[in-house]
Amino acid sequence: MPKEKKDRTLKLPFILCITLSIIIIIAILYFTVDAETIENLSNVTIKFEFFAVAIFLNVLYWIFWGARLKVLANMMDKDAKIGIVESTKIVIANFFLASITPSMAGGEPVRIHLLNKNGMSLGCATAAVLGERLMDAIFILVLVPIALFIFKEVRDLGFISLGLTIGVIVFILLLILFIYAIIRPEKTKAFLISVSKIFSRFSKKKESGKKIIQRINHEVDNFHDSMYRFSGDNKKSLFLASIFTFLMWSSGFLIPSIILLGLGLPPYFIESYAAQVLLIVIIMMPTTPGSAGVTEVGIYGLYGVLIGTTSDTLIGVFIILYRFVTFHMNLIFGAIFQYRIFRSVASFSLDMIKKTDDKCDIK
C-alpha cells in the first residue's frame, strides 16, 4: 500500500476518534458545568496525589497486560523467550491502532506482527493474541451478572440499558461462534466460503474462487490448531495468565475510584468496579473508532447514577480526567512507541503480516 494512502487510512479514524471524543465532552461540560460547578471546585480540596496514583494504575495495567502476553507467548512457543520488557513494549505499541479502531481490533495485528518479529512463528503469535481475547471475554462475561446485580439502576438508564443488552448478546454470540469454530472447523469453512461468495459479488477487488477458498481453509485451520494449542496441557501457564488477566482489568477498573477520591468524592469502589464491567461490554461493540463518544456517554450514564448529573456535580470534570488517563494517555504513548518501532505512526498495515503456512506446532 502506498505511504500516502496509508497516511489517509489512519488519519481519518484518528481525526474522527479525537473529534467525537472532544465534541461529546464539550456537550457534557456545557450541560453540567456552570458557575455553581466552578464554586464547588473552588471549595473542594483537590488531592493531586490521587491523580498520580491513577496514572500509576494505568501503567500497571500496561505491565500486567505485558506479563500476560509474555506468559501466553512463551507457553505457545517455548523457543521464543520473550521477556516482560519486550512484551510490555508490544502492548504499548498496540495502543495507537487499538485506540482508533472499533472494538480495539486494530491492536491485534500489531501484537501478532511484533511477536512474530521477536522470533515467534506466525501461528503461535496468532494463538497467543487470540488466547488473550478469549480470556478477556470469559472474564468479563463471568462478571456481567454480578455487575448487574450490584448496579441495579442500569435497567432504568434507557440508552445505556439498550447498549448493554446488545453488547451482552453480541459478546455471547461471538463466544459461541468462537467455540464452534474450534469444535467444527469444516462447517466453519463452509459457512465462511458461502459468505465470501456473497460479498465477492459486490467487491471491486476480484479474486479467483480457488484462491479465496485456499485462504479461508488456511486461516480456519491455523485458528483451529492455535486454539487447541492454547487449551492444551499448560495448566500452570493458563493459571498464571488468568491471574494477570484479573490484575490487569482490576488495576484499570480502580482508576475511576481513585480519580473520584482526587476530586473529594466517595470512591464507590464496588459500584465503580461493576460500572466498569458494564462499560467494557458497551464499548467493545464495533461502533465508532476507539468507541469515541460512546464511551463518554456510557460514563455519563453509569457514573451519573453514583455522583449525579446536575450542574452542582463534578461529572464533566470526572469524565475529562478519566478519559485522559485511560484513553488519551494510551493514545499518546502508543503513537510514540509505534513511531519508535516502525519509524512512522502510519507505517503499519496488515500487509506486513506475511501470509505463510506456519502453524503453532506442539512441542
XYZ file of C-alpha atoms in Angstrom:
363
model
C 0.000 0.000 0.000
C 1.475 3.450 -0.936
C 2.570 5.578 2.020
C 0.170 8.414 1.107
C -2.795 6.011 1.104
C -1.706 4.514 4.463
C -1.496 8.005 5.943
C -5.026 8.826 4.755
C -6.329 5.458 6.002
C -5.074 6.147 9.531
C -5.712 9.897 9.608
C -9.468 9.558 9.071
C -10.220 7.266 12.074
C -7.716 9.214 14.208
C -9.361 12.572 13.438
C -12.864 11.097 13.771
C -11.960 9.456 17.084
C -10.497 12.625 18.638
C -13.249 14.863 17.198
C -16.097 12.692 18.514
C -14.489 12.447 21.943
C -13.982 16.216 22.175
C -17.500 17.035 20.902
C -19.183 14.718 23.426
C -17.017 16.006 26.294
C -17.810 19.628 25.344
C -21.530 18.775 25.212
C -21.366 17.144 28.656
C -19.448 20.122 30.064
C -21.982 22.506 28.511
C -24.871 20.802 30.294
C -23.105 20.057 33.582
C -20.693 22.939 34.228
C -21.766 26.412 35.291
C -20.875 28.949 37.973
C -22.113 26.571 40.674
C -19.759 23.846 39.436
C -16.795 26.251 39.484
C -17.737 27.306 43.006
C -17.912 23.654 44.094
C -14.491 23.032 42.575
C -13.028 26.011 44.436
C -14.444 24.674 47.701
C -13.105 21.158 47.120
C -9.618 20.250 48.265
C -8.227 18.680 45.114
C -5.868 15.851 46.046
C -3.415 15.729 43.159
C -1.589 12.732 44.606
C -4.611 10.602 43.714
C -4.322 11.653 40.068
C -0.692 10.478 40.153
C -1.908 7.154 41.592
C -4.484 6.898 38.758
C -1.701 7.343 36.182
C 0.408 4.759 38.034
C -2.509 2.297 37.918
C -2.751 2.785 34.159
C 0.965 1.998 33.837
C 0.373 -1.098 36.000
C -2.391 -2.049 33.549
C 0.211 -1.975 30.756
C 2.693 -4.056 32.768
C 0.144 -6.705 33.795
C -1.006 -6.959 30.173
C 2.635 -7.312 29.105
C 3.174 -10.012 31.754
C 0.148 -11.943 30.486
C 1.309 -11.651 26.883
C 4.759 -12.906 27.926
C 3.255 -15.952 29.675
C 1.000 -16.821 26.718
C 3.746 -16.212 24.141
C 6.245 -18.429 25.950
C 3.528 -21.042 26.523
C 2.776 -21.182 22.799
C 6.388 -21.169 21.633
C 8.974 -22.446 24.098
C 11.805 -21.186 21.867
C 10.555 -17.579 21.717
C 11.885 -16.426 25.123
C 10.046 -13.087 25.080
C 10.783 -11.034 28.208
C 8.489 -8.786 30.239
C 10.097 -5.569 28.939
C 9.667 -6.566 25.306
C 6.094 -7.813 25.788
C 5.148 -4.563 27.574
C 6.614 -2.540 24.690
C 4.465 -4.597 22.313
C 1.372 -3.854 24.412
C 2.078 -0.104 24.488
C 2.793 -0.015 20.733
C -0.572 -1.672 20.056
C -2.481 1.117 21.832
C -2.366 3.601 18.949
C -4.230 1.481 16.399
C -6.360 -0.094 19.143
C -7.457 3.397 20.230
C -8.626 4.480 16.777
C -10.411 1.295 15.658
C -13.795 -0.124 16.750
C -13.599 -2.789 19.485
C -9.833 -2.108 19.772
C -9.496 -4.533 16.845
C -6.541 -2.677 15.321
C -4.282 -3.700 18.178
C -4.339 -7.439 17.446
C -2.451 -7.328 14.107
C 0.210 -5.093 15.687
C 0.771 -7.531 18.557
C 0.844 -10.528 16.195
C 3.367 -8.807 13.910
C 5.655 -7.750 16.769
C 5.553 -11.194 18.401
C 6.423 -12.693 15.011
C 9.220 -10.138 14.644
C 10.565 -11.263 18.037
C 11.025 -14.840 16.901
C 7.606 -16.466 17.279
C 6.029 -18.357 14.411
C 3.017 -16.576 12.954
C 0.736 -19.412 14.071
C 1.927 -19.237 17.687
C 1.768 -15.427 17.732
C -1.824 -15.582 16.474
C -2.698 -18.206 19.094
C -1.275 -16.050 21.897
C -3.240 -12.961 20.819
C -6.486 -14.870 20.209
C -5.971 -16.500 23.602
C -5.887 -13.036 25.162
C -9.214 -12.155 23.590
C -10.762 -15.413 24.764
C -9.571 -14.893 28.354
C -10.882 -11.310 28.358
C -14.281 -12.396 27.017
C -14.657 -15.131 29.636
C -13.530 -12.810 32.461
C -15.990 -10.054 31.513
C -18.924 -12.408 30.869
C -18.448 -14.092 34.259
C -18.584 -10.670 35.942
C -21.559 -9.249 34.000
C -24.305 -10.951 36.116
C -22.564 -9.829 39.331
C -22.187 -6.293 37.973
C -25.873 -6.171 37.001
C -26.839 -7.317 40.497
C -24.674 -4.605 42.103
C -25.668 -1.918 39.590
C -29.440 -2.478 39.501
C -30.080 1.133 38.420
C -28.723 0.357 34.935
C -32.142 -1.035 33.952
C -33.590 2.472 34.125
C -30.898 4.160 32.022
C -32.580 3.826 28.617
C -29.783 4.134 26.034
C -27.210 2.576 28.386
C -29.528 -0.327 29.159
C -30.150 -0.912 25.442
C -26.442 -0.722 24.627
C -25.638 -3.119 27.440
C -28.276 -5.619 26.300
C -26.979 -5.556 22.721
C -23.399 -5.769 23.985
C -24.059 -8.841 26.133
C -25.889 -10.575 23.265
C -23.041 -9.796 20.834
C -20.459 -10.944 23.409
C -22.242 -14.272 23.942
C -22.820 -14.856 20.213
C -19.164 -14.184 19.411
C -18.048 -16.507 22.198
C -20.371 -19.245 20.871
C -19.049 -18.720 17.321
C -15.507 -18.739 18.689
C -16.034 -22.102 20.391
C -17.984 -23.506 17.411
C -15.107 -22.623 15.075
C -12.766 -24.629 17.307
C -15.058 -27.666 17.551
C -16.418 -27.684 13.970
C -13.718 -26.240 11.663
C -15.073 -27.878 8.483
C -18.566 -26.413 8.931
C -16.976 -23.049 9.745
C -15.060 -23.202 6.460
C -18.243 -23.982 4.509
C -20.065 -21.070 6.149
C -17.237 -18.569 5.509
C -16.873 -19.692 1.895
C -20.623 -19.123 1.356
C -20.411 -15.659 2.930
C -17.324 -14.734 0.877
C -19.133 -15.699 -2.352
C -21.995 -13.353 -1.482
C -19.679 -10.429 -0.638
C -17.426 -11.034 -3.649
C -20.329 -10.039 -5.919
C -20.198 -6.509 -4.508
C -16.412 -6.235 -4.239
C -14.371 -4.264 -6.785
C -11.285 -6.356 -5.965
C -11.808 -9.658 -7.748
C -10.024 -12.798 -6.585
C -10.320 -16.297 -8.002
C -12.692 -18.599 -6.145
C -9.891 -21.139 -5.688
C -7.623 -18.552 -4.058
C -10.373 -17.411 -1.668
C -11.161 -21.000 -0.656
C -7.465 -21.743 -0.078
C -7.099 -18.644 2.102
C -10.204 -19.461 4.170
C -9.091 -23.084 4.616
C -5.646 -21.939 5.737
C -6.935 -19.322 8.197
C -9.539 -21.636 9.769
C -7.008 -24.482 10.088
C -4.489 -22.110 11.646
C -7.107 -20.783 14.067
C -8.246 -24.323 14.977
C -4.690 -25.573 15.584
C -3.789 -22.423 17.527
C -6.740 -22.740 19.878
C -6.047 -26.415 20.512
C -2.501 -25.430 21.346
C -3.854 -22.755 23.698
C -6.144 -25.204 25.506
C -3.529 -27.947 25.714
C -1.641 -29.309 28.693
C -0.416 -25.951 30.032
C -2.458 -25.588 33.209
C 0.247 -23.735 35.162
C 0.748 -21.136 32.416
C -3.010 -20.737 31.910
C -3.494 -20.222 35.643
C -0.745 -17.580 35.704
C -2.218 -15.866 32.622
C -5.641 -15.873 34.354
C -4.119 -14.182 37.426
C -2.563 -11.494 35.229
C -5.917 -11.059 33.442
C -7.583 -10.371 36.798
C -4.791 -7.991 37.900
C -4.778 -6.196 34.541
C -8.500 -5.472 34.459
C -8.695 -4.737 38.194
C -5.908 -2.147 38.044
C -7.744 -0.434 35.184
C -11.116 -0.679 36.930
C -9.710 1.036 40.050
C -8.725 4.182 38.132
C -12.153 5.936 38.261
C -12.442 5.352 42.026
C -9.022 6.941 42.563
C -9.992 9.935 40.395
C -13.176 10.351 42.436
C -11.052 10.423 45.606
C -8.873 13.100 43.993
C -11.990 15.220 43.417
C -13.011 14.834 47.052
C -15.866 12.448 46.215
C -16.668 8.989 47.620
C -14.751 6.281 45.680
C -17.671 3.822 45.296
C -15.112 1.010 44.879
C -17.575 -1.862 44.414
C -20.157 0.092 42.398
C -17.439 1.609 40.203
C -15.897 -1.815 39.519
C -19.341 -3.036 38.449
C -19.837 0.065 36.285
C -16.505 -0.586 34.549
C -17.526 -4.150 33.682
C -20.756 -2.876 32.126
C -18.915 -0.069 30.325
C -16.477 -2.551 28.745
C -19.398 -4.575 27.354
C -20.812 -1.426 25.728
C -17.571 -0.041 24.268
C -16.347 -3.387 22.912
C -19.155 -3.312 20.349
C -17.895 -2.218 16.904
C -19.366 1.286 16.746
C -17.079 4.320 16.369
C -13.253 4.480 16.114
C -11.950 3.821 19.625
C -15.595 3.880 20.785
C -15.196 7.666 20.964
C -18.429 9.342 22.006
C -19.959 6.012 23.019
C -17.543 5.755 25.957
C -18.188 9.288 27.181
C -21.958 8.819 27.025
C -21.610 5.463 28.799
C -19.536 7.002 31.600
C -22.005 9.864 31.915
C -24.931 7.453 32.279
C -23.280 4.960 34.634
C -21.402 7.360 36.898
C -24.226 9.869 36.784
C -26.143 7.329 38.890
C -23.367 7.465 41.506
C -22.366 11.138 41.611
C -25.272 12.843 39.820
C -25.524 14.694 36.508
C -26.708 18.148 37.586
C -24.612 21.315 37.489
C -23.734 21.030 41.184
C -21.830 17.780 40.498
C -18.375 17.216 39.002
C -19.423 14.615 36.417
C -17.986 16.611 33.481
C -14.632 17.156 35.198
C -14.535 13.473 36.169
C -15.114 12.347 32.559
C -12.284 14.575 31.267
C -9.806 13.240 33.840
C -10.890 9.628 33.353
C -10.625 9.790 29.556
C -7.231 11.483 29.726
C -5.762 8.739 31.923
C -7.358 5.728 30.206
C -7.612 6.892 26.579
C -5.534 9.926 25.619
C -2.528 8.748 27.645
C -2.665 5.348 25.913
C -3.097 7.007 22.513
C -0.085 9.312 23.032
C 2.269 6.621 24.343
C 1.002 4.175 21.723
C 1.867 6.662 18.955
C 5.343 7.248 20.452
C 6.151 3.540 20.733
C 4.697 2.735 17.317
C 6.815 5.509 15.799
C 9.938 4.196 17.552
C 9.320 0.666 16.264
C 8.044 1.353 12.733
C 9.691 4.790 12.236
C 6.268 6.115 11.353
C 2.923 6.254 13.116
C 1.188 5.362 9.853
C 3.602 2.715 8.564
C 1.926 -0.420 9.930
C -0.533 -2.303 7.761
C -1.927 -5.825 7.585
C 0.325 -6.391 4.566
C 3.273 -6.523 6.977
C 1.938 -9.795 8.409
C 3.289 -12.311 5.931
C 0.884 -14.920 4.634
C 2.692 -18.146 5.468
C 1.698 -21.698 6.180
C 3.483 -21.872 9.520
C 1.425 -23.247 12.370
C 1.905 -23.442 16.087
C 3.463 -26.862 16.418
C 3.075 -28.503 19.826
C 6.496 -29.162 21.272
